[in-house]
Every structure is written in structure tokens, then in C-alpha cells.
Tab-separated table of C-alpha atoms in Angstrom:
chain	number	residue	atom	x	y	z
X	1	UNK	CA	109.954	116.986	184.851
X	2	UNK	CA	112.268	118.163	182.103
X	3	UNK	CA	114.323	121.246	182.992
X	4	UNK	CA	114.204	124.048	180.420
X	5	UNK	CA	116.700	126.878	180.308
X	6	UNK	CA	115.082	130.332	180.691
X	7	UNK	CA	117.280	131.620	177.843
X	8	UNK	CA	116.792	130.848	174.168
X	9	UNK	CA	119.248	128.177	173.014
X	10	UNK	CA	120.386	130.184	170.009
X	11	UNK	CA	121.033	133.240	172.184
X	12	UNK	CA	123.116	130.983	174.437
X	13	UNK	CA	125.111	129.905	171.363
X	14	UNK	CA	125.551	133.561	170.385
X	15	UNK	CA	126.813	134.476	173.838
X	16	UNK	CA	129.211	131.521	173.746
X	17	UNK	CA	130.489	132.714	170.371
X	18	UNK	CA	131.024	136.216	171.767
X	19	UNK	CA	132.948	134.703	174.690
X	20	UNK	CA	135.062	132.621	172.291
X	21	UNK	CA	135.847	135.686	170.163
X	22	UNK	CA	136.721	137.644	173.313
X	23	UNK	CA	139.240	135.030	174.478
X	24	UNK	CA	140.447	133.747	171.092
X	25	UNK	CA	139.841	136.480	168.500
X	26	UNK	CA	140.865	135.860	164.906
X	27	UNK	CA	144.110	137.645	164.004
X	28	UNK	CA	146.072	138.408	160.854
X	29	UNK	CA	145.585	136.033	157.947
X	30	UNK	CA	143.129	133.937	159.952
X	31	UNK	CA	140.907	136.999	160.451
X	32	UNK	CA	141.125	137.786	156.735
X	33	UNK	CA	140.094	134.249	155.766
X	34	UNK	CA	137.259	134.263	158.307
X	35	UNK	CA	136.110	137.591	156.877
X	36	UNK	CA	135.873	136.107	153.372
X	37	UNK	CA	133.998	133.100	154.769
X	38	UNK	CA	131.602	135.395	156.640
X	39	UNK	CA	130.879	137.356	153.447
X	40	UNK	CA	130.014	134.114	151.654
X	41	UNK	CA	127.837	133.074	154.623
X	42	UNK	CA	125.936	136.387	154.493
X	43	UNK	CA	125.237	135.988	150.771
X	44	UNK	CA	124.095	132.400	151.407
X	45	UNK	CA	121.779	133.544	154.220
X	46	UNK	CA	120.027	136.066	152.025
X	47	UNK	CA	119.777	133.537	149.202
X	48	UNK	CA	117.944	131.246	151.645
X	49	UNK	CA	115.679	134.109	152.768
X	50	UNK	CA	114.750	134.715	149.131
X	51	UNK	CA	114.186	131.002	148.605
X	52	UNK	CA	111.856	130.714	151.598
X	53	UNK	CA	109.844	133.940	151.513
X	54	UNK	CA	106.816	133.521	149.294
X	55	UNK	CA	105.865	136.819	147.608
X	56	UNK	CA	102.360	135.412	147.476
X	57	UNK	CA	102.245	135.443	151.295
X	58	UNK	CA	103.163	139.120	151.311
X	59	UNK	CA	100.473	139.967	148.732
X	60	UNK	CA	97.608	137.869	150.053
X	61	UNK	CA	95.218	139.418	152.501
X	62	UNK	CA	95.558	142.928	151.047
X	63	UNK	CA	91.925	143.437	151.988
X	64	UNK	CA	93.263	143.945	155.521
X	65	UNK	CA	95.450	146.820	154.350
X	66	UNK	CA	94.772	148.880	157.505
X	67	UNK	CA	96.251	146.134	159.678
X	68	UNK	CA	99.284	145.622	157.451
X	69	UNK	CA	99.877	149.364	157.209
X	70	UNK	CA	99.759	149.573	161.013
X	71	UNK	CA	102.357	146.788	161.312
X	72	UNK	CA	104.666	148.517	158.792
X	73	UNK	CA	104.200	151.841	160.588
X	74	UNK	CA	105.167	150.264	163.909
X	75	UNK	CA	108.216	148.549	162.398
X	76	UNK	CA	109.586	151.318	160.176
X	77	UNK	CA	108.136	154.537	161.684
X	78	UNK	CA	107.341	154.117	165.386
X	79	UNK	CA	110.525	152.229	166.257
X	80	UNK	CA	112.839	154.717	164.445
X	81	UNK	CA	111.059	157.676	166.075
X	82	UNK	CA	111.540	156.146	169.530
X	83	UNK	CA	115.172	155.460	168.627
X	84	UNK	CA	115.698	159.096	167.625
X	85	UNK	CA	114.137	160.237	170.919
X	86	UNK	CA	116.787	158.266	172.812
X	87	UNK	CA	119.399	160.666	171.415
X	88	UNK	CA	118.137	163.047	174.133
X	89	UNK	CA	119.937	160.889	176.694
X	90	UNK	CA	123.408	162.229	177.581
X	91	UNK	CA	126.497	160.405	176.275
X	92	UNK	CA	127.359	159.461	179.837
X	93	UNK	CA	124.173	157.353	179.947
X	94	UNK	CA	124.066	156.126	176.345
X	95	UNK	CA	127.454	156.413	174.584
X	96	UNK	CA	127.396	157.130	170.818
X	97	UNK	CA	128.508	153.590	169.897
X	98	UNK	CA	125.653	151.973	171.801
X	99	UNK	CA	123.194	154.592	170.585
X	100	UNK	CA	124.130	153.657	167.005
X	101	UNK	CA	123.319	150.045	167.883
X	102	UNK	CA	119.930	151.024	169.333
X	103	UNK	CA	119.087	153.099	166.264
X	104	UNK	CA	120.145	150.266	163.941
X	105	UNK	CA	117.934	147.887	165.938
X	106	UNK	CA	115.021	150.283	165.425
X	107	UNK	CA	115.234	150.257	161.604
X	108	UNK	CA	115.301	146.475	161.193
X	109	UNK	CA	112.356	144.439	159.836
X	110	UNK	CA	110.203	142.196	161.980
X	111	UNK	CA	110.811	138.505	162.482
X	112	UNK	CA	108.890	135.920	160.455
X	113	UNK	CA	108.876	132.599	162.313
X	114	UNK	CA	108.475	133.872	165.880
X	115	UNK	CA	105.883	136.521	164.924
X	116	UNK	CA	103.724	133.857	163.297
X	117	UNK	CA	104.319	131.320	166.078
X	118	UNK	CA	103.371	133.748	168.879
X	119	UNK	CA	100.321	134.907	166.910
X	120	UNK	CA	99.232	131.275	166.619
X	121	UNK	CA	99.772	130.567	170.328
X	122	UNK	CA	97.793	133.673	171.284
X	123	UNK	CA	94.878	132.742	169.008
X	124	UNK	CA	95.368	135.594	166.539
X	125	UNK	CA	94.866	135.974	162.810
X	126	UNK	CA	97.669	133.725	161.546
X	127	UNK	CA	97.000	134.340	157.836
X	128	UNK	CA	97.384	138.093	158.403
X	129	UNK	CA	100.524	137.492	160.460
X	130	UNK	CA	102.070	135.509	157.593
X	131	UNK	CA	101.269	138.369	155.229
X	132	UNK	CA	102.550	141.146	157.506
X	133	UNK	CA	105.715	139.381	158.644
X	134	UNK	CA	106.626	138.374	155.086
X	135	UNK	CA	105.971	141.875	153.762
X	136	UNK	CA	108.074	143.368	156.559
X	137	UNK	CA	111.053	141.235	155.598
X	138	UNK	CA	110.634	141.856	151.886
X	139	UNK	CA	110.484	145.621	152.470
X	140	UNK	CA	113.290	145.470	155.011
X	141	UNK	CA	115.788	144.382	152.375
X	142	UNK	CA	115.336	147.857	150.865
X	143	UNK	CA	114.125	149.999	153.756
X	144	UNK	CA	116.704	149.100	156.401
X	145	UNK	CA	119.765	150.279	154.396
X	146	UNK	CA	117.780	153.356	153.285
X	147	UNK	CA	116.837	154.247	156.871
X	148	UNK	CA	120.430	153.698	158.017
X	149	UNK	CA	121.580	156.146	155.334
X	150	UNK	CA	118.872	158.639	156.299
X	151	UNK	CA	119.044	158.508	160.090
X	152	UNK	CA	122.422	157.260	161.230
X	153	UNK	CA	124.805	159.981	160.092
X	154	UNK	CA	123.909	161.787	163.296
X	155	UNK	CA	124.891	158.657	165.218
X	156	UNK	CA	128.400	158.790	163.768
X	157	UNK	CA	127.835	156.197	161.059
X	158	UNK	CA	125.800	155.627	157.915
X	159	UNK	CA	125.850	154.106	154.451
X	160	UNK	CA	128.603	155.362	152.157
X	161	UNK	CA	128.611	155.013	148.381
X	162	UNK	CA	131.231	152.277	148.650
X	163	UNK	CA	128.988	150.235	150.921
X	164	UNK	CA	126.104	150.350	148.447
X	165	UNK	CA	127.936	147.887	146.184
X	166	UNK	CA	128.449	145.505	149.113
X	167	UNK	CA	124.750	145.751	150.005
X	168	UNK	CA	123.805	144.955	146.409
X	169	UNK	CA	126.181	141.983	146.012
X	170	UNK	CA	125.761	140.454	149.467
X	171	UNK	CA	122.099	141.225	150.229
X	172	UNK	CA	119.988	142.219	147.214
X	173	UNK	CA	121.392	139.927	144.521
X	174	UNK	CA	121.400	136.680	146.567
X	175	UNK	CA	117.888	137.488	147.829
X	176	UNK	CA	116.680	138.167	144.277
X	177	UNK	CA	118.307	134.939	143.069
X	178	UNK	CA	116.504	133.025	145.805
X	179	UNK	CA	113.187	134.574	144.746
X	180	UNK	CA	113.868	133.670	141.093
X	181	UNK	CA	114.742	130.061	141.961
X	182	UNK	CA	111.918	129.660	144.475
X	183	UNK	CA	109.507	128.027	141.959
X	184	UNK	CA	112.121	125.314	141.318
X	185	UNK	CA	113.767	124.973	144.725
X	186	UNK	CA	111.045	126.165	147.124
X	187	UNK	CA	109.631	122.681	147.719
X	188	UNK	CA	113.142	121.324	148.305
X	189	UNK	CA	113.836	124.127	150.801
X	190	UNK	CA	110.590	123.386	152.648
X	191	UNK	CA	111.401	119.665	152.783
X	192	UNK	CA	114.882	120.339	154.178
X	193	UNK	CA	113.840	123.239	156.436
X	194	UNK	CA	115.458	121.695	159.526
X	195	UNK	CA	118.841	121.284	157.834
X	196	UNK	CA	118.748	124.743	156.252
X	197	UNK	CA	117.756	126.235	159.603
X	198	UNK	CA	120.878	124.725	161.142
X	199	UNK	CA	122.964	126.146	158.296
X	200	UNK	CA	121.326	129.552	158.918
X	201	UNK	CA	122.428	129.518	162.513
X	202	UNK	CA	125.945	128.334	161.815
X	203	UNK	CA	126.326	131.139	159.273
X	204	UNK	CA	125.087	133.733	161.761
X	205	UNK	CA	127.433	132.417	164.452
X	206	UNK	CA	130.312	132.788	161.980
X	207	UNK	CA	129.287	136.401	161.308
X	208	UNK	CA	129.135	137.093	165.052
X	209	UNK	CA	132.565	135.544	165.645
X	210	UNK	CA	134.157	137.686	162.923
X	211	UNK	CA	132.374	140.840	164.123
X	212	UNK	CA	133.391	140.426	167.744
X	213	UNK	CA	136.925	139.347	166.846
X	214	UNK	CA	137.333	142.665	165.062
X	215	UNK	CA	135.691	144.436	167.991
X	216	UNK	CA	137.989	142.790	170.541
X	217	UNK	CA	141.126	143.702	168.584
X	218	UNK	CA	139.858	147.306	168.462
X	219	UNK	CA	139.180	147.327	172.236
X	220	UNK	CA	135.382	146.969	172.386
X	221	UNK	CA	135.309	145.684	175.968
X	222	UNK	CA	137.545	148.496	177.166
X	223	UNK	CA	134.888	150.956	176.019
X	224	UNK	CA	132.094	149.359	178.086
X	225	UNK	CA	131.581	148.813	181.778
X	226	UNK	CA	128.978	146.895	183.788
X	227	UNK	CA	126.935	150.026	184.442
X	228	UNK	CA	126.600	150.759	180.722
X	229	UNK	CA	125.458	147.197	180.018
X	230	UNK	CA	122.801	147.477	182.741
X	231	UNK	CA	121.603	150.784	181.276
X	232	UNK	CA	121.512	149.215	177.798
X	233	UNK	CA	119.433	146.319	179.117
X	234	UNK	CA	117.008	148.774	180.764
X	235	UNK	CA	116.698	150.784	177.526
X	236	UNK	CA	115.900	147.617	175.531
X	237	UNK	CA	113.221	146.633	178.065
X	238	UNK	CA	111.732	150.150	178.008
X	239	UNK	CA	111.789	150.272	174.193
X	240	UNK	CA	109.973	146.942	173.851
X	241	UNK	CA	107.498	147.894	176.594
X	242	UNK	CA	106.696	151.196	174.885
X	243	UNK	CA	106.075	149.531	171.513
X	244	UNK	CA	103.936	146.772	173.015
X	245	UNK	CA	101.834	149.329	174.867
X	246	UNK	CA	101.471	151.625	171.863
X	247	UNK	CA	100.523	148.794	169.492
X	248	UNK	CA	97.802	147.600	171.876
X	249	UNK	CA	96.508	151.179	172.164
X	250	UNK	CA	96.611	151.705	168.393
X	251	UNK	CA	94.771	148.426	167.724
X	252	UNK	CA	91.941	149.442	170.039
X	253	UNK	CA	91.724	153.017	168.757
X	254	UNK	CA	91.552	151.673	165.188
X	255	UNK	CA	88.800	149.243	166.141
X	256	UNK	CA	90.710	146.069	165.270
X	257	UNK	CA	89.327	142.729	166.357
X	258	UNK	CA	91.122	140.817	169.086
X	259	UNK	CA	92.662	138.494	166.482
X	260	UNK	CA	94.007	141.439	164.470
X	261	UNK	CA	95.225	143.212	167.610
X	262	UNK	CA	97.379	140.155	168.313
X	263	UNK	CA	98.913	140.431	164.829
X	264	UNK	CA	99.787	144.097	165.324
X	265	UNK	CA	101.247	143.459	168.778
X	266	UNK	CA	103.462	140.527	167.790
X	267	UNK	CA	104.430	141.475	164.230
X	268	UNK	CA	104.847	145.155	165.064
X	269	UNK	CA	107.013	144.759	168.166
X	270	UNK	CA	109.752	142.387	167.029
X	271	UNK	CA	113.109	142.901	165.362
X	272	UNK	CA	114.898	140.268	163.297
X	273	UNK	CA	118.208	139.009	164.663
X	274	UNK	CA	118.627	136.743	161.624
X	275	UNK	CA	118.475	139.708	159.227
X	276	UNK	CA	120.102	142.261	161.510
X	277	UNK	CA	123.414	140.515	162.202
X	278	UNK	CA	124.426	139.944	158.565
X	279	UNK	CA	123.107	143.373	157.525
X	280	UNK	CA	125.274	145.038	160.177
X	281	UNK	CA	128.332	143.170	158.940
X	282	UNK	CA	127.744	144.447	155.411
X	283	UNK	CA	126.745	148.031	156.235
X	284	UNK	CA	129.199	149.015	158.980
X	285	UNK	CA	132.965	149.055	159.339
X	286	UNK	CA	134.431	145.939	160.981
X	287	UNK	CA	135.500	147.582	164.233
X	288	UNK	CA	131.982	149.037	164.726
X	289	UNK	CA	129.962	145.876	164.206
X	290	UNK	CA	130.454	144.221	167.603
X	291	UNK	CA	129.214	147.281	169.486
X	292	UNK	CA	126.347	147.926	167.054
X	293	UNK	CA	124.878	144.403	167.227
X	294	UNK	CA	125.095	144.160	171.035
X	295	UNK	CA	121.729	145.940	171.617
X	296	UNK	CA	120.097	143.683	169.009
X	297	UNK	CA	121.340	140.537	170.743
X	298	UNK	CA	119.962	141.742	174.088
X	299	UNK	CA	116.672	142.889	172.567
X	300	UNK	CA	116.205	139.538	170.824
X	301	UNK	CA	116.249	137.601	174.076
X	302	UNK	CA	114.036	140.148	175.838
X	303	UNK	CA	111.420	140.085	173.063
X	304	UNK	CA	111.274	136.279	173.115
X	305	UNK	CA	110.680	136.128	176.868
X	306	UNK	CA	108.201	139.023	176.936
X	307	UNK	CA	106.210	137.834	173.914
X	308	UNK	CA	106.086	134.249	175.188
X	309	UNK	CA	104.511	135.541	178.421
X	310	UNK	CA	102.158	137.860	176.522
X	311	UNK	CA	101.086	135.120	174.100
X	312	UNK	CA	100.114	132.929	177.063
X	313	UNK	CA	98.093	135.810	178.517
X	314	UNK	CA	96.206	136.254	175.245
X	315	UNK	CA	95.718	132.490	174.980
X	316	UNK	CA	93.956	132.398	178.373
X	317	UNK	CA	90.879	133.788	176.648
X	318	UNK	CA	91.253	131.504	173.628
X	319	UNK	CA	92.847	128.158	174.585
X	320	UNK	CA	92.768	126.769	171.039
X	321	UNK	CA	95.777	128.159	169.090
X	322	UNK	CA	95.226	128.981	165.463
X	323	UNK	CA	96.765	126.735	162.850
X	324	UNK	CA	99.821	127.947	160.965
X	325	UNK	CA	99.072	127.660	157.244
X	326	UNK	CA	101.557	125.860	155.047
X	327	UNK	CA	103.365	127.941	152.448
């Protein structure tokens, strides 16, 4: 019997990168060069997102507007409201730096691949999941920076006018270029999805290394202790549990079918690590990034484990998983 690690392989690579940055952080000119490389990697990532995301997928299925509106409300309204409620916790329990990370996590878009995959495993409405997850990511390019600007000044951070140019050049423009070139390069991107996926991950690991190198040189680990990490883990578990419970309740109150309930639960409860890490590097100051993305990295692993278990529970009543439509 083949042994399988209980932790996602990419999360393991992320943790290894954090450990490497903690022991061998980039300094001086090396840090400056790595920073330039990370900026190029971020632009490349969002170019690939634009190349892959079909606007058609986000527009199809508009007849199910109530379901899609519920997913968007969970992603961009419910999550931020729960994040704001956590400000009631004293600083001794949730320090401002970690609270900023939790609030940033709450304003991120949903995932695409894992939302669709878990919906398929659970026997849900895969076509609607494609539509909702794609729309979430398309809207997130605009909504996440806007929500950061609106909500995060109280968390000691936010989007300044100077950062808006970085957001435009490193996020919006590459994404728009990818959308423009999609008719010509979309088929090529689909054919080479495995290779581009590897390049995605390498780029994200580079961003994480630069972020945590800057955090280590600014003393990130001296500001945290084991107790705070345990509390942060518990908050991430509670946050995901609350959203999963509320999305199930909302689906049943709204009279959604079982297949549509699955879409709301899986698309409405996830947060995108792939979008969140590069966005954080663009939006926040270098010394802040390591602390801000820490909750997202924990939440990512928790959501994968919890949703894998939940998808199997849903599948018990429908053993035949739905097919994932080709783009």
C-alpha cells in the first residue's frame, strides 16, 4: 500500500521555503535581485491567470444567478464580516500583525481548481462551480485590493496611492494581457498545463522566499511564540468551520438543490493561496508580508483537509462524481 503524506505537497514545499528563508535569508544585493525576480514572477503569474481563465466560464450559467450571488456574498461579504468580528479579540490573543493577515485572508477570492475538483468528487453541479469559481477570481483582481483599502486601515495597513501603480503594473495589466492573448495562446496553455503549473508553483515559492527573508531580517520570529501560533491555528479552524456551517444553512434556507448546495459550500468557503501570496507581496510593505501571509498558508492546508473529508461525506450519497467540463 502506497504511503501518502497527510499534508499537501505544495504546502510542504512552502514550509520548506519558509525554513530556508529563516536559516538563509537573502541579504543586501542578493535580496534586491531576488526582489526584482519576485516582481517579474508575480507579473508572470497573473499573466498566466489571465491566459487560463475563460471569461465565458464566468458568464455561462447566469440563469443560476441566486447561486452565484450566494457564492460571491460568502467570499466577499461573509468572510470579511467574520474577519472584522475577530478584531474584538484582545491584542494579547490576536496581535495586530496576525489580525491583519486574517483580515487579508478574508478578502481574497476563492480557489478555482480545488473548488471545482471537490465539487466533482462530492457529486455537485460542476458547471455552476466552474462559473462561480471563475467569476470569483475575475472579480477578486479588482475587489481584493479595494477591500484591503476599505477595511485594513484599522488593522494598521492598507493600500496607499503609491501601491496602486504597483497593483496596476504587476496584477491588472499582466492579467488583462493574458485575457487579450487567450484566443491565440489559450489552447497552447491548456496543452502545456502541467508545465505551466510547475512554473506557477516555482514563482510562488520565490515570492514566499523573498517575503520571509524580509520578515526574518525584520525579526518576524521574535514577534511570535508557540502559543500565538496555536491560537492562530485555532482561529483558522474556527473561521473555516463557521463559513462551512453558514453556507450549508444558507443553501437550505434558500431552497437550493443538493448539487447546488455543494457548489456554495466548496466555492464559498475557500481562499486562494495562488492569488493571495503574490497579491500580498504587491500590496504590503516587505517587512509585513511574511506575517500577513502566515494565516493564509495555515488556512490553505486546513481547507484542503477539511474539504477533502467533507467531499467524501457528500459523495457517500452519490458515488458517481460529476465530470469536470473542458474549457
